[in-house]
Coordinates of C-alpha atoms and ligand atoms in Angstrom, one line a residue:
M1 CA 189.3 133.1 120.7
C2 CA 186.3 134.5 120.8
S3 CA 186.2 138.5 121.6
I4 CA 183.2 139.5 123.4
I5 CA 181.5 142.8 123.8
G6 CA 179.2 146.0 124.7
Y7 CA 177.4 148.9 125.0
L8 CA 175.9 151.3 126.8
G9 CA 175.0 154.7 126.5
D10 CA 173.6 157.5 124.5
G11 CA 174.6 156.7 121.0
S12 CA 172.6 153.7 118.9
A13 CA 174.5 150.9 119.9
A14 CA 174.5 148.3 117.1
P15 CA 176.9 150.3 115.0
I16 CA 179.4 150.8 117.9
L17 CA 178.9 147.3 118.5
V18 CA 179.4 145.6 115.2
K19 CA 182.8 147.9 114.8
G20 CA 184.3 146.9 117.9
L21 CA 183.8 143.4 116.2
K22 CA 185.3 144.3 112.5
R23 CA 188.1 145.6 115.1
M24 CA 188.5 142.2 117.3
E25 CA 187.8 139.2 114.4
Y26 CA 192.3 138.7 114.7
R27 CA 191.0 136.9 117.9
G28 CA 187.9 134.4 116.6
Y29 CA 186.2 134.5 113.2
D30 CA 183.4 131.7 111.6
S31 CA 180.9 133.2 113.1
V32 CA 179.2 136.7 114.5
G33 CA 176.1 138.3 116.3
V34 CA 174.7 140.8 117.9
A35 CA 171.7 141.7 120.5
T36 CA 170.9 145.2 121.3
I37 CA 167.9 145.6 123.4
S38 CA 164.8 148.0 122.1
G39 CA 161.4 148.7 123.4
N40 CA 162.2 146.2 126.3
H41 CA 163.0 143.3 125.0
I42 CA 166.6 141.5 123.3
T43 CA 166.5 141.5 120.0
L44 CA 169.4 140.2 118.2
R45 CA 170.8 138.7 115.3
K46 CA 173.5 136.0 114.1
G47 CA 175.4 134.3 111.2
V48 CA 178.6 131.8 110.0
G49 CA 181.0 134.1 108.6
K50 CA 183.2 137.3 109.0
V51 CA 181.7 140.1 110.1
A52 CA 181.7 141.7 106.9
E53 CA 180.0 139.3 105.3
V54 CA 177.5 138.4 107.6
N55 CA 176.3 142.1 108.7
N56 CA 176.0 142.8 104.2
A57 CA 173.4 139.8 104.5
I58 CA 172.1 140.6 108.0
K59 CA 172.5 143.8 109.0
L60 CA 173.2 143.5 112.1
D61 CA 174.3 146.9 113.1
M62 CA 170.7 148.2 111.8
L63 CA 169.5 146.6 115.0
L64 CA 167.6 150.1 116.4
G65 CA 168.4 150.4 120.9
S66 CA 171.5 152.1 122.7
V67 CA 172.4 149.1 124.7
G68 CA 173.6 146.0 123.5
I69 CA 175.8 143.3 123.3
G70 CA 178.4 141.5 120.3
H71 CA 180.6 138.7 119.9
T72 CA 183.4 136.3 117.0
R73 CA 183.2 133.3 117.3
W74 CA 186.4 130.7 118.0
A75 CA 184.0 127.2 117.6
T76 CA 185.1 125.0 121.0
H77 CA 182.2 123.4 121.7
G78 CA 179.7 123.0 118.7
G79 CA 179.9 122.7 115.1
V80 CA 179.6 126.1 113.2
T81 CA 176.4 126.9 112.8
E82 CA 174.1 130.1 113.5
T83 CA 172.4 128.3 116.6
N84 CA 176.2 127.9 117.8
A85 CA 176.9 131.7 117.1
H86 CA 176.8 133.7 120.4
P87 CA 174.8 135.8 121.5
H88 CA 172.6 133.4 123.2
P89 CA 169.0 134.6 124.8
S90 CA 167.6 132.0 128.0
S91 CA 165.0 129.5 126.9
S92 CA 162.6 133.4 128.2
G93 CA 164.1 135.5 126.1
E94 CA 164.9 137.8 128.7
V95 CA 168.4 137.8 129.4
A96 CA 170.7 137.2 126.7
I97 CA 175.1 136.4 126.5
V98 CA 178.0 136.5 125.2
H99 CA 180.7 134.7 126.3
N100 CA 185.1 134.0 125.6
G101 CA 186.5 130.9 127.4
I102 CA 184.8 127.4 128.6
I103 CA 182.7 126.1 131.2
D104 CA 184.1 123.1 132.0
N105 CA 180.9 122.4 134.0
F106 CA 178.1 122.7 131.3
E107 CA 176.9 119.4 130.7
E108 CA 176.6 119.1 134.7
L109 CA 174.6 122.8 134.8
K110 CA 172.7 121.7 131.8
K111 CA 171.0 118.9 133.5
E112 CA 170.2 120.4 136.4
L113 CA 169.0 123.0 134.5
Q114 CA 166.8 120.9 131.4
Q115 CA 165.3 119.5 134.5
K116 CA 163.8 122.5 135.9
G117 CA 162.1 123.3 132.5
Y118 CA 164.9 125.8 131.0
V119 CA 165.1 124.4 126.9
F120 CA 168.8 124.7 125.8
K121 CA 169.0 125.0 121.9
S122 CA 172.6 125.3 120.7
E123 CA 175.7 121.8 121.6
T124 CA 178.2 125.0 122.9
D125 CA 178.8 125.3 126.4
S126 CA 177.7 129.3 126.9
E127 CA 173.9 128.8 126.8
V128 CA 174.3 127.9 130.2
I129 CA 175.1 131.3 131.4
A130 CA 171.9 132.7 130.2
N131 CA 169.6 129.9 131.5
L132 CA 171.5 130.3 134.6
L133 CA 171.3 133.4 135.1
Q134 CA 168.1 133.4 133.7
H135 CA 167.4 131.3 136.6
N136 CA 169.5 133.0 139.2
F137 CA 167.4 136.2 138.4
D138 CA 164.4 134.7 138.6
Q139 CA 164.5 133.3 142.0
T140 CA 166.1 136.0 143.7
K141 CA 164.7 139.2 140.9
D142 CA 168.4 140.6 142.1
V143 CA 171.0 141.7 139.4
K144 CA 173.9 141.3 141.6
K145 CA 172.2 138.5 143.2
S146 CA 171.8 136.2 140.5
M147 CA 175.3 137.2 139.5
I148 CA 177.0 136.2 143.0
Q149 CA 174.8 132.9 142.1
T150 CA 175.9 132.7 138.5
V151 CA 179.9 132.5 139.2
S152 CA 179.5 131.1 141.7
S153 CA 178.4 127.5 140.2
L154 CA 180.8 128.3 137.9
K155 CA 183.2 126.2 136.5
G156 CA 185.9 126.6 134.1
N157 CA 187.8 130.1 132.6
Y158 CA 185.2 132.7 131.2
A159 CA 184.6 136.5 130.4
F160 CA 181.1 137.1 129.8
V161 CA 178.5 140.3 128.8
A162 CA 174.8 140.0 129.6
V163 CA 172.3 142.5 128.7
F164 CA 168.5 142.0 130.6
E165 CA 165.5 143.2 129.4
D166 CA 165.2 146.6 131.3
G167 CA 169.0 147.2 130.0
T168 CA 171.6 146.2 132.7
L169 CA 174.5 145.1 131.0
T170 CA 176.7 142.6 133.4
A171 CA 179.5 140.7 132.8
A172 CA 181.9 138.6 134.7
R173 CA 185.6 138.3 134.6
F174 CA 187.7 135.1 135.9
H175 CA 190.8 134.2 134.1
E176 CA 189.9 135.2 130.4
P177 CA 190.8 139.3 129.7
L178 CA 188.0 142.1 130.1
I179 CA 188.4 145.7 129.7
I180 CA 185.8 148.2 130.1
G181 CA 186.0 151.6 128.1
V182 CA 184.5 154.6 130.5
G183 CA 183.5 157.6 127.3
K184 CA 181.8 160.7 127.7
N185 CA 178.6 159.2 127.1
G186 CA 178.5 155.5 127.1
Y187 CA 180.6 152.3 128.8
F188 CA 182.0 150.0 126.7
I189 CA 183.0 146.3 127.9
S190 CA 185.3 143.9 125.8
S191 CA 188.0 141.5 125.7
D192 CA 190.3 144.3 123.6
V193 CA 190.6 148.1 124.1
L194 CA 191.1 147.6 120.1
G195 CA 187.0 146.9 120.2
F196 CA 186.7 150.9 121.8
I197 CA 189.9 152.5 121.4
E198 CA 188.5 155.0 118.9
H199 CA 185.4 155.9 121.5
T200 CA 187.9 156.2 124.7
D201 CA 190.5 155.8 125.5
E202 CA 189.3 155.5 129.8
V203 CA 190.1 152.2 130.0
I204 CA 189.6 150.3 134.0
Y205 CA 190.7 146.5 134.2
P206 CA 189.3 144.7 136.6
D207 CA 190.4 141.9 138.2
N208 CA 190.4 138.9 138.4
R209 CA 187.1 137.2 139.6
E210 CA 185.0 140.6 139.2
F211 CA 182.0 140.8 138.2
I212 CA 180.7 144.0 136.8
I213 CA 177.4 146.0 136.7
I214 CA 176.0 148.8 134.7
N215 CA 172.7 150.8 134.1
L216 CA 171.7 154.4 134.2
N217 CA 173.0 154.7 137.2
G218 CA 176.5 154.5 136.4
I219 CA 178.5 151.6 137.0
Q220 CA 179.9 149.5 139.8
F221 CA 182.5 146.9 140.5
F222 CA 181.7 144.1 142.6
D223 CA 184.1 141.2 143.8
F224 CA 183.0 137.1 143.0
D225 CA 181.4 137.5 147.1
G226 CA 179.3 140.6 146.0
N227 CA 181.5 142.7 148.0
P228 CA 182.3 146.2 146.4
V229 CA 185.5 146.8 144.3
Q230 CA 187.1 150.5 143.9
H231 CA 189.0 150.8 140.5
Q232 CA 191.2 153.9 139.1
I233 CA 191.3 154.8 135.0
T234 CA 194.0 154.2 133.7
K235 CA 194.3 155.4 129.8
V236 CA 195.9 153.6 127.2
S237 CA 198.1 154.8 124.0
K238 CA 195.6 156.2 120.9
E239 CA 198.2 154.1 119.2
L240 CA 196.4 151.6 119.3
A241 CA 193.6 152.6 116.7
D242 CA 195.9 152.2 113.8
V243 CA 194.8 149.4 113.1
Y244 CA 193.6 150.5 109.5
K245 CA 194.9 148.0 106.5
G246 CA 195.9 151.3 104.5
D247 CA 197.2 151.0 101.3
Y248 CA 197.9 147.0 102.0
A249 CA 195.4 144.3 100.9
H250 CA 195.6 142.7 103.8
F251 CA 197.0 143.1 107.3
T252 CA 199.6 139.7 106.9
L253 CA 201.3 142.0 104.1
K254 CA 201.2 145.4 106.0
E255 CA 202.7 144.2 109.3
I256 CA 205.1 142.1 107.0
S257 CA 206.9 145.7 105.8
E258 CA 206.6 147.4 108.6
Q259 CA 209.5 145.6 110.2
P260 CA 212.4 147.7 109.1
D261 CA 210.5 149.9 111.6
T262 CA 209.9 147.7 114.3
I263 CA 213.1 145.3 114.4
L264 CA 214.4 149.1 115.7
K265 CA 211.9 149.6 117.7
A266 CA 211.8 146.6 119.5
G267 CA 212.8 147.1 123.4
E268 CA 212.7 151.1 123.7
S269 CA 209.9 151.6 125.5
T270 CA 211.0 149.1 128.3
R271 CA 214.7 150.0 128.2
M272 CA 215.5 150.1 131.4
E273 CA 213.7 146.5 131.7
L274 CA 216.1 145.6 129.2
D275 CA 219.0 146.2 131.6
L276 CA 217.5 144.6 134.2
T277 CA 216.5 141.2 132.9
T278 CA 220.1 140.6 131.0
E279 CA 221.4 141.4 135.0
F280 CA 218.7 138.4 136.4
V281 CA 219.9 136.5 134.4
K282 CA 223.5 136.8 134.0
H283 CA 223.0 135.2 137.7
A284 CA 220.0 132.6 137.3
K285 CA 221.3 129.2 138.4
N286 CA 218.5 127.9 135.7
L287 CA 216.9 129.4 132.4
Y288 CA 214.6 128.8 131.0
L289 CA 212.4 129.7 127.7
T290 CA 208.9 128.8 127.0
G291 CA 206.7 129.6 124.7
S292 CA 203.9 128.9 121.8
G293 CA 204.4 128.5 118.2
T294 CA 206.3 131.3 117.2
S295 CA 207.0 132.7 119.7
Y296 CA 208.2 129.2 120.9
N297 CA 210.4 129.1 117.9
A298 CA 212.0 132.4 118.5
A299 CA 212.8 130.8 121.4
L300 CA 215.0 127.7 120.6
V301 CA 216.5 130.8 117.9
A302 CA 217.2 132.2 121.5
K303 CA 218.7 128.5 123.0
H304 CA 221.2 128.7 119.9
I305 CA 222.0 132.7 120.6
F306 CA 221.9 132.3 124.0
S307 CA 224.3 129.3 123.7
K308 CA 226.7 130.6 121.5
Y309 CA 227.2 134.1 122.0
A310 CA 226.7 134.2 125.3
K311 CA 227.8 130.0 126.5
I312 CA 224.5 131.0 128.6
K313 CA 223.0 127.3 128.9
I314 CA 219.1 128.4 128.8
E315 CA 216.9 125.6 128.3
S316 CA 213.6 126.0 125.6
I317 CA 209.7 123.8 126.4
I318 CA 207.2 124.5 124.2
S319 CA 204.2 126.8 127.0
S320 CA 201.6 123.7 126.4
E321 CA 204.4 120.9 127.0
V322 CA 205.4 122.7 130.3
A323 CA 203.4 120.5 133.0
H324 CA 204.2 117.5 131.0
S325 CA 208.2 117.5 131.0
P326 CA 211.4 117.6 134.2
N327 CA 212.0 120.5 134.5
N328 CA 214.2 121.6 138.5
F329 CA 211.6 125.6 139.0
D330 CA 213.3 127.0 141.5
Q331 CA 213.5 130.1 143.2
Q332 CA 217.0 130.6 141.7
S333 CA 215.2 129.7 138.5
I334 CA 214.3 132.5 135.6
L335 CA 211.2 131.6 133.1
I336 CA 211.2 134.4 129.8
A337 CA 207.8 133.5 128.9
L338 CA 207.4 135.1 124.7
S339 CA 203.9 135.5 123.6
Q340 CA 202.8 138.5 121.2
S341 CA 199.4 138.0 122.8
G342 CA 200.0 137.6 126.6
E343 CA 197.3 135.3 127.0
S344 CA 197.8 132.3 125.3
A345 CA 196.2 129.7 128.5
D346 CA 199.4 127.7 127.0
V347 CA 201.8 130.6 128.1
L348 CA 200.0 131.6 131.1
E349 CA 199.9 127.6 132.6
A350 CA 203.6 127.5 132.6
V351 CA 204.4 130.9 134.3
K352 CA 201.3 129.3 137.1
I353 CA 203.1 126.0 137.3
A354 CA 207.2 127.8 137.6
Q355 CA 206.0 130.7 140.2
K356 CA 203.8 127.7 141.8
E357 CA 208.2 126.7 142.9
G358 CA 209.1 130.1 142.6
A359 CA 211.3 131.3 139.9
K360 CA 210.8 134.2 138.6
I361 CA 209.3 135.2 136.1
I362 CA 210.3 137.4 132.7
S363 CA 207.8 138.3 130.3
I364 CA 209.3 139.6 126.7
V365 CA 205.2 140.8 124.9
N366 CA 202.9 142.3 123.2
I367 CA 200.2 143.8 124.2
M368 CA 201.7 145.5 127.7
T369 CA 197.8 145.3 129.4
S370 CA 197.4 141.1 129.3
S371 CA 197.3 138.9 131.9
L372 CA 200.8 137.9 131.5
V373 CA 202.1 141.0 132.5
Q374 CA 200.2 140.7 135.3
S375 CA 202.0 137.5 136.3
S376 CA 205.9 139.1 135.2
S377 CA 207.5 140.2 137.5
I378 CA 209.9 142.3 134.5
S379 CA 207.5 142.5 131.1
I380 CA 209.8 143.7 128.2
G381 CA 207.7 145.1 125.4
L382 CA 207.8 143.7 121.8
N383 CA 206.6 147.4 121.2
C384 CA 205.5 146.6 117.4
G385 CA 202.1 148.1 117.4
P386 CA 198.6 145.5 117.0
E387 CA 199.6 142.9 115.1
I388 CA 196.1 142.0 113.3
G389 CA 197.1 139.6 110.8
V390 CA 196.7 135.8 112.6
A391 CA 199.9 134.5 111.3
A392 CA 202.7 136.2 113.5
T393 CA 205.2 137.5 111.7
K394 CA 206.8 141.2 112.8
S395 CA 206.2 139.9 116.1
F396 CA 208.6 137.0 116.0
T397 CA 210.7 139.6 114.7
A398 CA 210.9 141.5 117.7
Q399 CA 210.5 139.0 119.6
L400 CA 214.1 138.2 118.0
S401 CA 215.7 141.3 118.2
I402 CA 215.0 141.8 122.1
L403 CA 216.5 138.8 122.5
Y404 CA 219.5 140.0 120.4
K405 CA 219.8 142.0 122.3
I406 CA 219.8 140.5 125.7
A407 CA 222.3 137.6 124.7
D408 CA 224.3 140.3 123.0
K409 CA 224.6 142.6 126.6
L410 CA 225.7 139.1 128.3
C411 CA 228.1 138.9 125.9
G412 CA 229.8 142.3 126.5
G413 CA 229.3 143.4 122.6
C414 CA 230.5 140.0 121.1
I415 CA 227.4 139.3 118.6
G416 CA 227.8 142.9 116.7
L417 CA 224.3 143.5 116.9
D418 CA 223.7 146.4 114.3
L419 CA 219.5 146.4 114.2
D420 CA 220.3 149.8 111.7
K421 CA 222.3 147.1 109.6
V422 CA 219.8 144.7 109.7
S423 CA 216.2 146.8 109.2
T424 CA 218.4 148.3 105.7
C425 CA 218.7 144.1 105.1
V426 CA 215.4 143.8 105.5
T427 CA 213.8 147.4 103.3
K428 CA 216.4 146.0 100.9
I429 CA 214.5 142.2 100.5
L430 CA 211.1 143.9 101.1
S431 CA 211.6 146.4 98.3
D432 CA 211.8 144.1 95.0
Q433 CA 209.4 140.8 96.6
T434 CA 208.7 140.2 92.3
K435 CA 210.9 136.8 91.9
V436 CA 209.2 136.1 95.5
Q437 CA 205.7 136.5 93.7
D438 CA 206.8 134.2 90.7
I439 CA 208.4 131.3 92.6
A440 CA 204.7 131.6 95.1
R441 CA 202.8 131.0 91.4
N442 CA 204.5 127.6 90.8
L443 CA 203.1 126.5 94.4
K444 CA 199.6 126.8 93.4
T445 CA 199.6 122.8 93.4
I446 CA 202.3 121.5 95.2
S447 CA 200.9 119.5 98.5
D448 CA 203.9 119.4 100.4
I449 CA 207.0 121.9 100.8
Y450 CA 209.6 121.3 103.3
V451 CA 212.3 124.1 104.8
L452 CA 216.1 122.3 106.1
G453 CA 218.1 124.7 107.6
R454 CA 221.0 123.1 109.8
G455 CA 222.6 124.8 113.4
I456 CA 220.3 128.2 114.2
H457 CA 218.5 128.3 110.8
Y458 CA 216.2 124.7 111.6
A459 CA 215.2 127.4 114.7
I460 CA 213.9 129.9 111.5
A461 CA 213.0 127.1 108.9
S462 CA 210.9 125.5 111.5
E463 CA 209.4 129.4 111.9
A464 CA 209.4 129.2 108.2
S465 CA 207.5 126.1 108.2
L466 CA 204.7 127.1 110.6
K467 CA 204.2 130.1 107.9
L468 CA 203.2 128.0 105.4
K469 CA 201.0 126.0 106.9
E470 CA 198.7 128.8 108.3
L471 CA 198.9 130.7 105.2
T472 CA 199.1 128.5 102.2
Y473 CA 196.9 124.6 104.2
I474 CA 200.3 123.1 102.0
H475 CA 202.2 120.5 104.6
A476 CA 204.4 122.4 105.6
E477 CA 207.9 120.9 107.5
G478 CA 211.2 122.1 109.1
L479 CA 213.8 119.7 108.6
P480 CA 217.7 119.6 110.8
G481 CA 220.1 118.4 106.9
G482 CA 221.6 116.6 109.0
E483 CA 218.2 114.7 109.4
L484 CA 217.6 114.4 105.8
K485 CA 219.0 111.5 105.3
H486 CA 218.4 109.7 108.2
G487 CA 214.2 109.3 107.0
P488 CA 213.2 112.2 105.0
L489 CA 215.0 111.6 102.2
A490 CA 212.2 109.1 101.5
L491 CA 209.8 112.2 100.5
M492 CA 211.6 113.6 98.0
D493 CA 210.2 113.1 94.8
S494 CA 209.3 115.6 91.7
N495 CA 206.0 116.8 93.3
V496 CA 208.0 118.3 95.9
F497 CA 209.0 122.1 97.4
V498 CA 212.8 122.2 98.9
I499 CA 213.5 125.3 100.9
I500 CA 217.1 125.4 101.2
I501 CA 218.4 128.3 104.3
N502 CA 221.7 128.4 103.0
P503 CA 223.2 132.3 103.8
N504 CA 227.1 131.6 104.0
D505 CA 228.4 130.8 106.7
S506 CA 229.9 127.9 108.8
T507 CA 226.5 125.5 107.2
Y508 CA 227.1 126.3 104.1
V509 CA 228.8 123.7 102.5
D510 CA 227.1 121.0 104.2
T511 CA 223.4 122.3 103.2
L512 CA 224.5 122.9 100.1
A513 CA 225.5 119.1 99.8
S514 CA 222.3 118.3 101.5
A515 CA 220.5 120.5 98.1
H516 CA 222.1 117.8 96.0
Q517 CA 220.8 114.9 97.4
I518 CA 217.2 116.3 97.1
K519 CA 217.9 117.8 93.6
A520 CA 219.0 114.2 92.2
R521 CA 216.3 112.9 93.3
G522 CA 214.7 115.5 91.4
A523 CA 212.5 117.5 93.7
K524 CA 212.2 121.5 93.0
I525 CA 214.7 123.9 95.6
I526 CA 214.2 127.0 96.6
G527 CA 217.6 127.8 97.9
I528 CA 217.6 131.6 100.5
S529 CA 221.4 132.7 100.5
D530 CA 224.0 135.8 99.6
K531 CA 225.8 133.3 97.5
P532 CA 224.1 132.2 94.6
N533 CA 224.7 128.2 93.3
E534 CA 223.3 126.1 89.9
V535 CA 221.8 123.9 92.6
Y536 CA 218.5 126.3 93.2
D537 CA 215.5 126.3 90.6
Y538 CA 214.8 129.3 91.9
W539 CA 217.6 131.8 94.0
I540 CA 216.2 134.5 96.6
E541 CA 219.1 136.4 97.1
I542 CA 219.2 138.2 100.9
P543 CA 222.3 141.1 101.6
E544 CA 225.4 139.9 103.4
I545 CA 225.4 141.0 106.8
N546 CA 227.1 139.8 110.7
E547 CA 227.0 135.9 109.8
A548 CA 225.2 135.4 114.3
L549 CA 222.8 138.3 112.1
F550 CA 221.2 136.5 109.9
P551 CA 217.7 134.4 112.0
L552 CA 216.5 138.2 111.7
I553 CA 216.8 137.9 108.1
E554 CA 216.1 135.2 106.0
I555 CA 212.9 134.5 107.8
I556 CA 211.8 137.5 106.0
P557 CA 211.7 136.1 102.6
I558 CA 209.6 133.5 103.3
Q559 CA 206.8 134.9 105.2
L560 CA 205.9 137.3 101.5
L561 CA 206.4 134.0 99.8
A562 CA 203.1 132.6 101.9
Y563 CA 201.3 135.6 101.8
Y564 CA 201.7 135.0 98.2
A565 CA 201.3 131.6 98.0
A566 CA 197.7 132.4 100.0
L567 CA 196.4 134.8 97.3
E568 CA 197.6 132.3 94.7
K569 CA 195.7 130.1 96.9
D570 CA 193.0 131.9 97.6
T571 CA 192.9 131.9 101.3
D572 CA 192.6 134.4 103.0
P573 CA 196.5 135.4 104.3
D574 CA 194.8 137.6 107.8
Y575 CA 192.7 135.0 109.0
P576 CA 193.8 131.7 108.1
R577 CA 191.0 128.5 108.4
N578 CA 190.4 127.4 112.1
L579 CA 193.0 129.1 113.6
A580 CA 193.1 132.3 116.0
K581 CA 195.5 135.3 116.8
S582 CA 195.1 134.5 120.8
V583 CA 194.1 131.1 122.1
T584 CA 192.9 131.8 125.1
V585 CA 191.7 127.8 125.2
K586 CA 194.4 124.9 126.5
Ligands
F6R1 C1 201.6 131.4 114.5 C2 200.6 132.1 115.8 C3 201.3 131.3 116.4 C4 201.2 132.1 117.6 C5 201.0 130.9 118.8 C6 201.5 132.0 120.5 O1 201.9 132.2 112.8 O2 200.4 133.3 115.3 O3 201.1 130.3 116.7 O4 202.3 132.6 118.2 O5 199.6 131.0 119.4 O6 200.5 133.2 119.9 P1 201.8 134.4 122.1 O7 202.9 134.3 121.1 O8 200.5 135.8 121.3 O9 201.1 133.7 122.8

C-alpha cells in the first residue's frame, strides 16, 4: 500500500530515494516524504500529493547526506495531511521511521509511551514505531537490543525502515515485503525491487520475522530473537527496470497497448509449472479459485471455461470472503490463487486458511518474488512485465491466457486455443482508437453506466464495470442480461449509458433482446460485437474469433473506453484516487 525505501552509501541519498519513490508510486500516492542524515542530525521534508508535485514544491531531493529514508503513503490511519505523512521522527528527533502495514496495538503502545513523556504529533499508527524505538534505544543505548525489544512489542503486519542520528539504518519485516539491494557503492532497502533496480540487480530477500542493521561496517541480518541470519545474494531480472512510459502519455495506455505481446508471453517463463498444474488439477478432489478485484474476475471467467469445456467443476471465491464462506479445503483440494502483485493481504489470508486444512496452493502471479509465490507449491508467472497503472489491464488478459491454456490442455485441445489469433485480434482493436475516443466524449457528464453480458460475458461485464469505476469515477455496474427485467430495468432512462457485450455466439440473440428492452426506455447503447445492429447507438467492432475466445478480446475496447473517459473527466488514469496497486492491508 505504502512504499518504503532506505539508502546508505557513497552517493547523495535524497535524489536516489526520490527516484525510487517515483518508481514505486503505484503502491500508494497521497503523500510523500524523505529524511536524511546530515551533520549527525535528521532533516526531514514531507508533503501531500504525488512525488513529483511535492518534490517540485519543497525539493525533497535537495536534502543533504548519504543516508536516508523515504515513503509514499496510502492513508489507512489518519487523514491525508502533511503531519500524517512519513517519515515520522521520534519526539526527540533522534530517530525517524517509514512504515508500511498496520500496527494493531498502536493505541495501547501510544498510551504507554505518552505516560513516559513521549510526544505524538500525527494520527497514524506508524508514529508509535518511532517513539518505541527511541524509548528502547534510550534504555539500552544499543541499536540491536532496541530493535529486538521494538519488534517484540509490535503487533500487526509491518515493514519499517528507521534511521538513527549516527547514520545507522535499520529495518524489520513482519508479513510485509522488504527487499535489500546490494550495490557496488551502497545498500538499498525497499518495498519493491523497482525502488533501486537502476542501481543494482543484486538482492537479498529477508525472511519474515527478520531485522536488518546497516552501517559503515556493512550489513547484518537477525531473526526477531537477535540470532544472526545468513543470506545469499540473488540476481533479479534487469527487465524490471523497464518502467518508463516511453512515448505513451500514461502507463495505463502503454500497458493496454502491450497486450498483443503479453497475451503471447503469458506463462511462457514457467511452462513446466503450467504442465504440472494441469496434472494436479486433473486429479484434485476439490478445486477452488480465488483472487480480489480484477484477479477475481479472471477467476469467474475461468470457472466458466473449466466447466464448459474441460467439464471440471471449480469454485471461485472472492479472497476476502474465504474466511466467511463454507468450503471443503482438505489434503485433496487445490486452491489456485490469482494475483498480479502476489502481495494482496486478502489473497494471502485465503491461502493461509486453505493451507491450514492441507490444501495445495498453486498461484498465477506476476511478481515472482512476492509473498504469494513463497507460500505456493507451484507458481505460474504472468510474465507480462511490471504493471504500474493502478488499474489492472495486461495482467488480466495474461491471467486469462494462462487459465485458457490450462483448460485447453485439460480437454485435449477442445477449446482450439489460438493465442496468435487472439493477439492479432487485439492488435486490430488497438489499431484504430478514434471511435472509442469519440464515444468517451459522451461519457463526460454521465453518472451511471451499466455493462451487460450473459454467460461468460457477464464475468467480463464485471471486469469492465470495475475498470470504468476506477478510471472514471462514474458509477458502473455489471449486469447479467437476463436479470434486467427482474429489477435493473427500473433504472433505465435517457441519462444512462449501457454497454452491451454481445459477440455473435450462443448468447447473441438473448442479449440483443435485452438491448431492445433498454433502448425502449431511452438509454443509450454501446454495442461491443463482431456484428452490427441498429439497436446500438454506438457500435464498437471486435474481430470475429472462435466463440470460446471472445472474452480475451472483448475487454480491450472497454479498457480503452475507461482510459479515454478518464482523460475526458480529467482524472489521472494511472493513479485513481483512494486506490493503491498492491493492497497489503485487510
Ligand atoms: C483493478 C485492480 C484491483 C486488483 C486487486 C487485486 O483494476 O487493480 O482490483 O485487481 O487489488 O490485486 P492483485 O491481483 O495484485 O492481488
